[in-house]
CSV table of C-alpha atoms in Angstrom, one decimal:
chain,number,residue,atom,x,y,z
A,632,MET,CA,-56.9,-8.4,-63.6
A,633,ASP,CA,-58.6,-11.4,-61.7
A,634,SER,CA,-60.0,-11.0,-58.3
A,635,TYR,CA,-59.5,-13.3,-55.8
A,636,HIS,CA,-62.4,-15.4,-54.2
A,637,PRO,CA,-61.1,-17.1,-51.5
A,638,SER,CA,-64.8,-18.8,-51.1
A,639,GLU,CA,-64.7,-20.1,-54.5
A,640,SER,CA,-61.1,-21.6,-54.1
A,641,GLY,CA,-61.8,-23.2,-51.1
A,642,SER,CA,-65.3,-24.4,-52.2
A,643,ARG,CA,-63.3,-26.3,-54.7
A,644,GLN,CA,-60.5,-27.3,-52.4
A,645,GLU,CA,-63.1,-28.9,-50.4
A,646,ALA,CA,-65.2,-30.5,-52.6
A,647,SER,CA,-61.4,-31.9,-54.5
A,648,GLU,CA,-60.7,-33.3,-50.9
A,649,LYS,CA,-64.6,-35.1,-50.0
A,650,LEU,CA,-64.6,-36.2,-53.5
A,651,LEU,CA,-60.6,-37.4,-52.7
A,652,SER,CA,-62.1,-38.6,-49.3
A,653,ASP,CA,-65.1,-40.5,-50.6
A,654,SER,CA,-62.8,-42.5,-52.9
A,655,SER,CA,-60.7,-43.8,-50.5
A,656,SER,CA,-63.2,-44.8,-48.7
A,657,GLN,CA,-65.0,-46.7,-50.8
A,658,ASN,CA,-61.5,-48.4,-51.2
A,659,ASP,CA,-61.2,-48.8,-47.9
A,660,PHE,CA,-64.6,-50.2,-48.0
A,661,SER,CA,-64.2,-52.0,-50.5
A,662,ASP,CA,-60.8,-53.9,-49.3
A,663,HIS,CA,-62.9,-54.4,-45.9
A,664,VAL,CA,-65.2,-56.7,-47.7
A,665,GLU,CA,-62.9,-58.2,-49.6
A,666,LEU,CA,-61.1,-59.0,-46.4
A,667,LYS,CA,-64.2,-60.4,-44.4
A,668,ARG,CA,-65.4,-62.3,-47.4
A,669,ALA,CA,-61.5,-64.3,-47.5
A,670,ARG,CA,-61.8,-64.3,-43.7
A,671,ARG,CA,-65.3,-66.2,-44.0
A,672,SER,CA,-63.8,-68.6,-46.5
A,673,GLN,CA,-61.0,-69.5,-44.8
A,674,TRP,CA,-63.5,-70.4,-41.9
A,675,CYS,CA,-65.7,-72.2,-44.0
A,676,SER,CA,-62.3,-74.5,-45.1
A,677,ARG,CA,-61.5,-75.2,-42.1
A,678,TRP,CA,-64.6,-76.3,-41.0
A,679,ILE,CA,-64.8,-78.6,-43.7
A,680,ILE,CA,-61.9,-80.0,-43.1
A,681,ALA,CA,-62.7,-80.2,-39.4
A,682,LEU,CA,-65.9,-81.7,-39.6
A,683,PRO,CA,-65.2,-85.0,-40.8
A,684,GLY,CA,-62.7,-85.5,-37.8
A,685,PHE,CA,-65.3,-83.9,-35.6
A,686,PHE,CA,-67.8,-86.5,-36.3
A,687,ALA,CA,-65.2,-89.6,-36.2
A,688,PHE,CA,-64.3,-88.1,-32.7
A,689,LEU,CA,-67.6,-87.4,-31.6
A,690,ALA,CA,-68.6,-91.5,-33.3
A,691,ILE,CA,-65.7,-92.8,-31.3
A,692,TYR,CA,-66.7,-90.8,-27.6
A,693,SER,CA,-70.3,-92.2,-28.2
A,694,LEU,CA,-69.0,-96.1,-28.4
A,695,ALA,CA,-66.9,-95.7,-25.7
A,696,LEU,CA,-69.7,-94.3,-23.4
A,697,VAL,CA,-71.9,-96.7,-24.8
A,698,SER,CA,-69.4,-99.6,-23.6
A,699,ILE,CA,-68.8,-98.3,-20.0
A,700,VAL,CA,-72.4,-98.1,-19.7
A,701,LYS,CA,-72.7,-101.6,-20.7
A,702,ASP,CA,-69.6,-102.9,-18.7
A,703,SER,CA,-70.9,-101.3,-15.8
A,704,ALA,CA,-74.6,-102.5,-15.7
A,705,CYS,CA,-73.0,-106.0,-16.5
A,706,LEU,CA,-71.0,-105.7,-13.9
A,707,ALA,CA,-73.6,-104.5,-11.5
A,708,GLN,CA,-75.9,-106.7,-12.4
A,709,SER,CA,-73.0,-110.1,-11.8
A,710,HIS,CA,-72.8,-108.2,-8.5
A,711,SER,CA,-76.0,-108.3,-7.7
A,712,ALA,CA,-76.6,-112.2,-8.7
A,713,GLY,CA,-73.1,-113.2,-6.5
A,714,GLN,CA,-71.9,-114.0,-9.8
A,715,LEU,CA,-68.4,-113.1,-8.9
A,716,ILE,CA,-67.1,-116.1,-9.6
A,717,TYR,CA,-67.3,-119.3,-12.1
A,718,THR,CA,-69.5,-122.5,-10.5
A,719,PRO,CA,-70.8,-125.3,-12.8
A,720,ILE,CA,-73.7,-125.0,-10.5
A,721,ARG,CA,-74.7,-121.7,-11.3
A,722,ASP,CA,-77.6,-122.6,-14.0
A,723,ALA,CA,-78.8,-125.2,-12.1
A,724,ILE,CA,-79.6,-123.4,-8.7
A,725,VAL,CA,-83.4,-122.4,-7.7
A,726,LYS,CA,-83.8,-119.8,-5.4
A,727,GLU,CA,-86.9,-119.8,-2.8
A,728,LYS,CA,-88.5,-118.0,0.1
A,729,LYS,CA,-88.4,-120.5,2.6
A,730,THR,CA,-89.8,-120.3,6.6
A,731,ILE,CA,-86.8,-121.9,8.8
A,732,ASP,CA,-87.7,-122.9,12.3
A,733,VAL,CA,-84.7,-123.6,14.7
A,734,SER,CA,-86.6,-123.1,17.9
A,735,VAL,CA,-84.8,-125.4,20.7
A,736,LEU,CA,-88.1,-127.5,20.5
A,737,HIS,CA,-88.3,-128.2,17.5
A,738,GLY,CA,-87.2,-131.4,16.1
A,739,ASN,CA,-86.1,-132.5,12.4
A,740,PRO,CA,-84.5,-135.8,10.8
A,741,LEU,CA,-81.3,-134.4,11.3
A,742,LYS,CA,-81.2,-133.3,14.3
A,743,GLY,CA,-81.1,-134.8,18.1
A,744,PRO,CA,-79.2,-137.5,20.2
A,745,PRO,CA,-77.6,-140.8,18.4
A,746,SER,CA,-79.4,-142.9,16.6
A,747,PRO,CA,-79.7,-144.8,13.5
A,748,GLU,CA,-82.1,-143.3,11.8
A,749,LEU,CA,-80.4,-139.7,12.3
A,750,ASP,CA,-76.9,-141.3,11.2
A,751,GLU,CA,-78.9,-142.6,8.1
A,752,ALA,CA,-80.6,-139.0,7.4
A,753,TRP,CA,-76.7,-137.8,7.9
A,754,SER,CA,-75.7,-140.5,5.2
A,755,ARG,CA,-77.9,-139.0,2.6
A,756,LEU,CA,-77.3,-135.6,2.9
A,757,LEU,CA,-73.7,-136.4,2.2
A,758,MET,CA,-73.6,-139.2,0.0
A,759,ASN,CA,-73.5,-136.6,-3.6
A,760,ALA,CA,-70.5,-134.7,-2.3
A,761,ASN,CA,-67.7,-136.2,-4.7
A,762,VAL,CA,-68.8,-135.0,-8.0
A,763,ARG,CA,-66.9,-135.6,-11.9
A,764,VAL,CA,-66.7,-132.0,-13.1
A,765,SER,CA,-65.0,-131.2,-16.5
A,766,ALA,CA,-61.1,-129.6,-17.5
A,767,GLU,CA,-63.0,-126.9,-18.7
A,768,ASP,CA,-65.5,-126.1,-15.6
A,769,LEU,CA,-61.5,-126.0,-13.5
A,770,GLU,CA,-60.3,-124.1,-15.9
A,771,LYS,CA,-63.2,-121.4,-15.6
A,772,ALA,CA,-63.3,-121.4,-11.8
A,773,GLY,CA,-59.6,-121.3,-11.5
A,774,VAL,CA,-59.4,-124.2,-9.7
A,775,GLU,CA,-57.0,-127.3,-9.9
A,776,SER,CA,-57.5,-131.0,-9.0
A,777,ILE,CA,-56.8,-134.6,-9.9
A,778,PRO,CA,-58.0,-136.8,-12.9
A,779,LEU,CA,-60.7,-139.4,-12.2
A,780,ASN,CA,-58.9,-143.1,-13.4
A,781,ASP,CA,-62.7,-144.1,-15.0
A,782,GLY,CA,-62.0,-143.1,-18.2
A,783,SER,CA,-64.7,-140.2,-18.2
A,784,GLY,CA,-62.0,-137.5,-18.6
A,785,LYS,CA,-63.6,-135.9,-15.8
A,786,TYR,CA,-62.0,-134.4,-12.4
A,787,TYR,CA,-62.5,-134.8,-8.8
A,788,ALA,CA,-64.4,-131.9,-7.0
A,789,ILE,CA,-67.2,-130.9,-4.4
A,790,LEU,CA,-69.1,-128.2,-3.5
A,791,ASP,CA,-68.0,-126.2,-0.8
A,792,VAL,CA,-71.5,-126.3,1.2
A,793,TYR,CA,-70.7,-130.1,1.4
A,794,HIS,CA,-67.6,-129.6,2.8
A,795,GLN,CA,-69.5,-127.8,5.3
A,796,LEU,CA,-71.9,-130.3,6.4
A,797,HIS,CA,-69.4,-132.9,6.7
A,798,CYS,CA,-67.6,-130.6,9.3
A,799,LEU,CA,-70.9,-129.8,11.0
A,800,LYS,CA,-71.2,-133.7,11.1
A,801,TYR,CA,-67.4,-134.5,12.1
A,802,ILE,CA,-68.3,-131.8,15.2
A,803,ARG,CA,-71.2,-133.3,16.2
A,804,HIS,CA,-69.8,-136.9,16.4
A,805,TYR,CA,-67.5,-134.8,18.7
A,806,MET,CA,-70.0,-134.0,20.7
A,807,TYR,CA,-70.6,-137.4,21.3
A,808,LYS,CA,-67.4,-138.7,21.4
A,809,ASP,CA,-68.0,-141.8,23.8
A,810,ILE,CA,-70.4,-143.2,21.0
A,811,TYR,CA,-68.8,-142.8,17.8
A,812,ASP,CA,-65.6,-144.6,16.8
A,813,ASP,CA,-64.3,-141.9,14.6
A,814,VAL,CA,-62.6,-139.9,16.9
A,815,GLN,CA,-58.6,-139.7,16.2
A,816,PRO,CA,-55.5,-137.8,18.6
A,817,TRP,CA,-55.8,-135.5,16.0
A,818,THR,CA,-59.5,-135.0,16.5
A,819,PRO,CA,-59.6,-131.6,18.4
A,820,THR,CA,-57.4,-129.9,15.9
A,821,HIS,CA,-59.6,-131.2,12.9
A,822,VAL,CA,-62.7,-129.8,14.7
A,823,ASP,CA,-61.0,-127.0,15.3
A,824,HIS,CA,-60.4,-126.5,11.7
A,825,CYS,CA,-64.1,-126.9,10.7
A,826,ILE,CA,-65.2,-124.4,13.4
A,827,ASP,CA,-63.4,-121.9,11.4
A,828,SER,CA,-64.5,-123.2,8.1
A,829,ILE,CA,-67.9,-122.8,9.1
A,830,ARG,CA,-67.5,-119.6,10.6
A,831,GLN,CA,-65.9,-118.1,7.3
A,832,ASN,CA,-68.5,-119.8,5.4
A,833,LEU,CA,-71.1,-118.1,7.3
A,834,MET,CA,-70.0,-114.7,7.3
A,835,CYS,CA,-68.8,-114.9,3.7
A,836,ASN,CA,-72.6,-116.3,3.1
A,837,ALA,CA,-74.1,-113.5,5.3
A,838,ASP,CA,-77.9,-114.0,5.7
A,839,THR,CA,-79.3,-110.7,6.1
A,840,ALA,CA,-82.7,-111.7,6.9
A,841,MET,CA,-84.1,-110.3,10.3
A,842,MET,CA,-84.6,-112.0,13.7
A,843,GLY,CA,-87.3,-110.5,16.0
A,844,PHE,CA,-87.7,-111.2,19.6
A,845,ARG,CA,-90.9,-112.0,22.2
A,846,TRP,CA,-91.4,-111.7,25.9
A,847,VAL,CA,-92.0,-115.2,27.3
A,848,ASN,CA,-94.2,-115.0,30.3
A,849,ASP,CA,-92.4,-113.3,33.1
A,850,SER,CA,-89.4,-113.2,32.2
A,851,LEU,CA,-87.0,-109.9,32.0
A,852,GLU,CA,-85.1,-110.9,28.7
A,853,PRO,CA,-86.8,-111.0,25.4
A,854,LYS,CA,-86.7,-113.7,23.5
A,855,PRO,CA,-85.3,-114.1,20.0
A,856,ASN,CA,-88.1,-115.6,17.4
A,857,PHE,CA,-86.6,-118.6,16.2
A,858,ARG,CA,-88.8,-119.1,13.2
A,859,GLY,CA,-88.8,-116.8,10.0
A,860,GLN,CA,-88.4,-116.3,6.5
A,861,HIS,CA,-85.3,-116.3,4.6
A,862,GLU,CA,-83.8,-116.3,1.0
A,863,CYS,CA,-82.9,-120.2,0.4
A,864,VAL,CA,-81.0,-122.1,-2.6
A,865,ASN,CA,-83.8,-124.9,-2.9
A,866,TRP,CA,-81.5,-127.9,-2.2
A,867,GLU,CA,-83.2,-130.5,-3.7
A,868,SER,CA,-82.2,-128.3,-7.1
A,869,ILE,CA,-78.1,-128.9,-6.0
A,870,GLU,CA,-78.7,-132.9,-5.0
A,871,GLU,CA,-80.6,-133.2,-8.2
A,872,TRP,CA,-77.2,-131.3,-10.3
A,873,ALA,CA,-74.9,-133.3,-7.5
A,874,SER,CA,-76.7,-136.8,-7.8
A,875,GLU,CA,-76.0,-136.9,-11.9
A,876,ARG,CA,-72.4,-136.3,-11.1
A,877,SER,CA,-71.2,-138.2,-8.3
A,878,PHE,CA,-68.9,-141.1,-7.7
A,879,ASN,CA,-67.4,-143.3,-4.7
A,880,PRO,CA,-64.2,-141.8,-4.3
A,881,ASP,CA,-63.0,-145.2,-2.6
A,882,ASP,CA,-63.5,-147.2,-5.8
A,883,GLN,CA,-60.1,-147.4,-6.7
A,884,ALA,CA,-61.5,-147.6,-10.3
A,885,ASN,CA,-62.4,-143.9,-10.0
A,886,LEU,CA,-59.7,-142.3,-7.8
A,887,ARG,CA,-56.0,-144.3,-7.2
A,888,HIS,CA,-53.2,-142.5,-6.5
A,889,PRO,CA,-50.6,-142.4,-9.6
A,890,SER,CA,-47.7,-144.6,-7.2
A,891,ALA,CA,-50.3,-147.2,-6.9
A,892,THR,CA,-48.9,-150.4,-8.8
């Protein structure tokens, strides 16, 4: 009779179980590796498909960003240069640093009591106020006006600075209304219009140059120093541009009401 050896039987069973376990582990490991390879392949495929779209999005985003930065820079430059509206004289304007003296006792050809010389100086100042402009200039500026009758195809316009100067001249005449004969019953209303027009224009084109003060003799109140540096438009550059386009509005060959025969 064969004897029973539990240790040998157990050893064979353990060996068999170990082989089965090792075989199962190898199969599981192989399956895991294959699964990882499959997943990696799927991710690679997805990235290959997604990359063109990603680069397209990146290109569009970059172009949009460049456009925004460029527009912002142009807008900032436009704002800093004061070019929020179109005017045909813009490219002809020259800026300069100028010393202005408006001291009470300081004289100039446009200041003082009425005289033939002073009146002539004011007439010369306004002689080029009325100018011809093109239909394109009006369209760019968003301004409507009337055509001239001189066959030029141009339209009637005036630079606003000349309107402000006209208003100053009118106020000056009103100050000396016992001398000038252009004072009419409606003149106070006209003068009020001119004062408000100049006021609005001064606030619109605010001169931010600083004015200092000084002590004068024994006065207990400091006096303003009316002489100082300012950033100015060179007036000759405006005169040159306007003189090349000026016309006489009193000549009906240039300007005539449509109802006139």
